[in-house]
PDB file of C-alpha atoms in Angstrom:
ATOM      1  CA  MET O 248     -28.363  51.956 -11.015  1.00  0.00           C
ATOM      2  CA  ASP O 249     -29.008  50.914 -14.592  1.00  0.00           C
ATOM      3  CA  PRO O 250     -29.383  47.204 -15.466  1.00  0.00           C
ATOM      4  CA  PHE O 251     -26.021  47.001 -17.231  1.00  0.00           C
ATOM      5  CA  ARG O 252     -24.086  48.235 -14.188  1.00  0.00           C
ATOM      6  CA  ARG O 253     -26.070  45.957 -11.907  1.00  0.00           C
ATOM      7  CA  ARG O 254     -25.241  42.897 -14.051  1.00  0.00           C
ATOM      8  CA  ALA O 255     -21.571  43.916 -14.355  1.00  0.00           C
ATOM      9  CA  THR O 256     -21.262  44.396 -10.583  1.00  0.00           C
ATOM     10  CA  PHE O 257     -23.024  41.103  -9.919  1.00  0.00           C
ATOM     11  CA  GLY O 258     -20.732  39.314 -12.403  1.00  0.00           C
ATOM     12  CA  LEU O 259     -17.569  40.793 -10.894  1.00  0.00           C
ATOM     13  CA  LEU O 260     -18.639  39.793  -7.391  1.00  0.00           C
ATOM     14  CA  PHE O 261     -19.009  36.122  -8.363  1.00  0.00           C
ATOM     15  CA  LEU O 262     -15.944  35.915 -10.628  1.00  0.00           C
ATOM     16  CA  PRO O 263     -13.588  34.669  -7.858  1.00  0.00           C
ATOM     17  CA  ALA O 264     -16.116  32.006  -6.866  1.00  0.00           C
ATOM     18  CA  ALA O 265     -16.242  30.781 -10.466  1.00  0.00           C
ATOM     19  CA  PHE O 266     -12.451  30.377 -10.564  1.00  0.00           C
ATOM     20  CA  VAL O 267     -12.438  28.451  -7.280  1.00  0.00           C
ATOM     21  CA  ALA O 268     -15.242  26.167  -8.473  1.00  0.00           C
ATOM     22  CA  ARG O 269     -13.407  25.523 -11.733  1.00  0.00           C
ATOM     23  CA  ARG O 270     -10.165  24.651  -9.897  1.00  0.00           C
ATOM     24  CA  VAL O 271     -11.933  22.322  -7.438  1.00  0.00           C
ATOM     25  CA  ARG O 272     -13.777  20.569 -10.278  1.00  0.00           C
ATOM     26  CA  ALA O 273     -10.520  20.040 -12.202  1.00  0.00           C
ATOM     27  CA  GLN O 274      -8.725  18.673  -9.146  1.00  0.00           C
ATOM     28  CA  ALA O 275     -11.571  16.358  -8.194  1.00  0.00           C
ATOM     29  CA  SER O 276     -11.632  14.697 -11.606  1.00  0.00           C
ATOM     30  CA  ALA O 277      -7.867  14.141 -11.815  1.00  0.00           C
ATOM     31  CA  PRO O 278      -7.164  10.393 -11.516  1.00  0.00           C
ATOM     32  CA  VAL O 279      -3.386  11.021 -11.293  1.00  0.00           C
ATOM     33  CA  LEU O 280      -1.677  13.447  -8.921  1.00  0.00           C
ATOM     34  CA  LEU O 281       1.730  14.829  -9.901  1.00  0.00           C
ATOM     35  CA  PHE O 282       4.613  15.635  -7.567  1.00  0.00           C
ATOM     36  CA  LYS O 283       8.172  16.859  -7.997  1.00  0.00           C
ATOM     37  CA  ALA O 284      10.681  14.580  -6.263  1.00  0.00           C
ATOM     38  CA  VAL O 285      13.893  16.474  -5.494  1.00  0.00           C
ATOM     39  CA  SER O 286      17.118  14.619  -4.684  1.00  0.00           C
ATOM     40  CA  PRO O 287      20.739  15.794  -4.431  1.00  0.00           C
ATOM     41  CA  ARG O 288      21.398  14.631  -8.008  1.00  0.00           C
ATOM     42  CA  ASP O 289      18.279  15.724  -9.874  1.00  0.00           C
ATOM     43  CA  ASP O 290      14.563  16.289  -9.710  1.00  0.00           C
ATOM     44  CA  ILE O 291      11.809  14.500 -11.597  1.00  0.00           C
ATOM     45  CA  VAL O 292       8.053  14.733 -11.914  1.00  0.00           C
ATOM     46  CA  VAL O 293       6.287  11.624 -10.668  1.00  0.00           C
ATOM     47  CA  GLY O 294       2.655  10.628 -10.605  1.00  0.00           C
ATOM     48  CA  ILE O 295       0.502   8.419  -8.459  1.00  0.00           C
ATOM     49  CA  GLU O 296      -3.115   7.461  -8.998  1.00  0.00           C
ATOM     50  CA  SER O 297      -5.539   9.043  -6.545  1.00  0.00           C
ATOM     51  CA  ALA O 298      -6.871   5.642  -5.543  1.00  0.00           C
ATOM     52  CA  GLN O 299      -3.382   4.445  -4.533  1.00  0.00           C
ATOM     53  CA  LEU O 300      -2.863   7.554  -2.441  1.00  0.00           C
ATOM     54  CA  GLY O 301      -6.131   6.995  -0.621  1.00  0.00           C
ATOM     55  CA  ALA O 302      -8.584   9.445   0.810  1.00  0.00           C
ATOM     56  CA  GLY O 303      -7.936  11.644   3.771  1.00  0.00           C
ATOM     57  CA  THR O 304      -8.160  15.122   5.150  1.00  0.00           C
ATOM     58  CA  THR O 305      -4.419  15.761   4.993  1.00  0.00           C
ATOM     59  CA  PRO O 306      -2.920  17.221   1.809  1.00  0.00           C
ATOM     60  CA  PRO O 307      -1.936  14.638  -0.845  1.00  0.00           C
ATOM     61  CA  VAL O 308       1.770  15.485  -0.537  1.00  0.00           C
ATOM     62  CA  GLN O 309       1.667  14.598   3.169  1.00  0.00           C
ATOM     63  CA  ARG O 310      -0.100  11.298   2.439  1.00  0.00           C
ATOM     64  CA  LEU O 311       2.544  10.460  -0.197  1.00  0.00           C
ATOM     65  CA  ALA O 312       5.354  11.341   2.223  1.00  0.00           C
ATOM     66  CA  ALA O 313       3.779   9.133   4.901  1.00  0.00           C
ATOM     67  CA  MET O 314       3.519   6.227   2.441  1.00  0.00           C
ATOM     68  CA  LEU O 315       7.183   6.664   1.535  1.00  0.00           C
ATOM     69  CA  ALA O 316       8.216   6.825   5.195  1.00  0.00           C
ATOM     70  CA  ASP O 317       6.228   3.681   6.012  1.00  0.00           C
ATOM     71  CA  LYS O 318       7.401   1.582   3.068  1.00  0.00           C
ATOM     72  CA  GLY O 319      10.920   2.962   2.577  1.00  0.00           C
ATOM     73  CA  GLN O 320      10.516   3.002  -1.206  1.00  0.00           C
ATOM     74  CA  LEU O 321       7.724   3.540  -3.719  1.00  0.00           C
ATOM     75  CA  THR O 322       7.358   2.606  -7.362  1.00  0.00           C
ATOM     76  CA  LEU O 323       5.831   5.564  -9.193  1.00  0.00           C
ATOM     77  CA  TRP O 324       5.489   6.729 -12.788  1.00  0.00           C
ATOM     78  CA  GLN O 325       7.854   9.390 -14.097  1.00  0.00           C
ATOM     79  CA  TYR O 326       5.920  12.017 -16.092  1.00  0.00           C
ATOM     80  CA  ALA O 327       6.932  14.475 -18.816  1.00  0.00           C
ATOM     81  CA  SER O 328       5.162  16.621 -21.364  1.00  0.00           C
ATOM     82  CA  GLN O 329       4.614  14.899 -24.713  1.00  0.00           C
ATOM     83  CA  HIS O 330       2.375  15.175 -27.743  1.00  0.00           C
ATOM     84  CA  ASP O 331      -0.546  12.755 -27.843  1.00  0.00           C
ATOM     85  CA  ALA O 332      -1.856  11.047 -30.972  1.00  0.00           C
ATOM     86  CA  GLY O 333      -3.860  14.148 -31.910  1.00  0.00           C
ATOM     87  CA  GLY O 334      -0.846  16.433 -31.545  1.00  0.00           C
ATOM     88  CA  ALA O 335      -1.995  18.076 -28.294  1.00  0.00           C
ATOM     89  CA  LEU O 336       0.524  18.588 -25.510  1.00  0.00           C
ATOM     90  CA  VAL O 337      -0.158  16.412 -22.437  1.00  0.00           C
ATOM     91  CA  GLN O 338       1.610  15.188 -19.309  1.00  0.00           C
ATOM     92  CA  ALA O 339       2.213  11.496 -20.006  1.00  0.00           C
ATOM     93  CA  PRO O 340       3.918   8.676 -18.096  1.00  0.00           C
ATOM     94  CA  LEU O 341       7.398   7.791 -19.383  1.00  0.00           C
ATOM     95  CA  LYS O 342       8.540   4.893 -17.230  1.00  0.00           C
ATOM     96  CA  GLN O 343       8.256   3.464 -13.776  1.00  0.00           C
ATOM     97  CA  VAL O 344      10.842   4.632 -11.257  1.00  0.00           C
ATOM     98  CA  VAL O 345      11.578   3.701  -7.665  1.00  0.00           C
ATOM     99  CA  ILE O 346      11.852   6.490  -5.113  1.00  0.00           C
ATOM    100  CA  PHE O 347      13.879   5.723  -1.962  1.00  0.00           C
ATOM    101  CA  LYS O 348      13.217   7.712   1.193  1.00  0.00           C
ATOM    102  CA  ASN O 349      16.901   7.929   2.133  1.00  0.00           C
ATOM    103  CA  GLU O 350      17.857   9.582  -1.201  1.00  0.00           C
ATOM    104  CA  LEU O 351      14.998  12.074  -1.333  1.00  0.00           C
ATOM    105  CA  LEU O 352      15.322  15.618  -0.038  1.00  0.00           C
ATOM    106  CA  ARG O 353      11.896  16.956  -0.821  1.00  0.00           C
ATOM    107  CA  LEU O 354       8.473  16.169  -2.294  1.00  0.00           C
ATOM    108  CA  GLU O 355       6.312  19.008  -3.542  1.00  0.00           C
ATOM    109  CA  PRO O 356       3.039  19.185  -5.460  1.00  0.00           C
ATOM    110  CA  TYR O 357       3.472  19.762  -9.198  1.00  0.00           C
ATOM    111  CA  ALA O 358       0.855  21.869 -10.963  1.00  0.00           C
ATOM    112  CA  THR O 359       0.467  21.727 -14.722  1.00  0.00           C
ATOM    113  CA  PRO O 360      -2.032  23.340 -17.092  1.00  0.00           C
ATOM    114  CA  LEU O 361      -1.762  20.278 -19.370  1.00  0.00           C
ATOM    115  CA  PRO O 362      -4.092  17.279 -19.239  1.00  0.00           C
ATOM    116  CA  VAL O 363      -2.577  14.354 -17.321  1.00  0.00           C
ATOM    117  CA  LYS O 364      -2.770  10.900 -18.903  1.00  0.00           C
ATOM    118  CA  PRO O 365      -3.175   7.958 -16.529  1.00  0.00           C
ATOM    119  CA  PRO O 366      -0.558   5.173 -16.641  1.00  0.00           C
ATOM    120  CA  GLY O 367      -2.970   2.795 -18.389  1.00  0.00           C
ATOM    121  CA  ALA O 368      -3.068   5.185 -21.348  1.00  0.00           C
ATOM    122  CA  ALA O 369       0.734   5.155 -21.633  1.00  0.00           C
ATOM    123  CA  ALA O 370       0.876   2.556 -24.386  1.00  0.00           C
ATOM    124  CA  LYS O 371       2.382   4.042 -27.517  1.00  0.00           C
ATOM    125  CA  PRO O 372       1.465   2.820 -31.019  1.00  0.00           C
TER     126      PRO O 372
END
């Protein structure tokens, strides 16, 4: 086998591993996790800081649901896509909202290709 084919085969074998490593690195550095909260009236995207959610082996959506079940209501940030000061599109916090467990039908993880701004960076000029 010539060197070009050997390098191409080697590169194709490790391509899936590179995508997984990239996804894990992006998720690990995200200080804010986004979720879609679905109610009978509407659905919104909300965010919670990773530190507030805590560490654990269960998926983040299950930890958020357990927090909501324990407390009965949670104050979270509503997120939407906006342009930042440089003109780039980002997911930014709009306002704080309260989520009640008795009005909520479903929580699901929300994936976005956009950078997510933490609530502390929400101040507008």
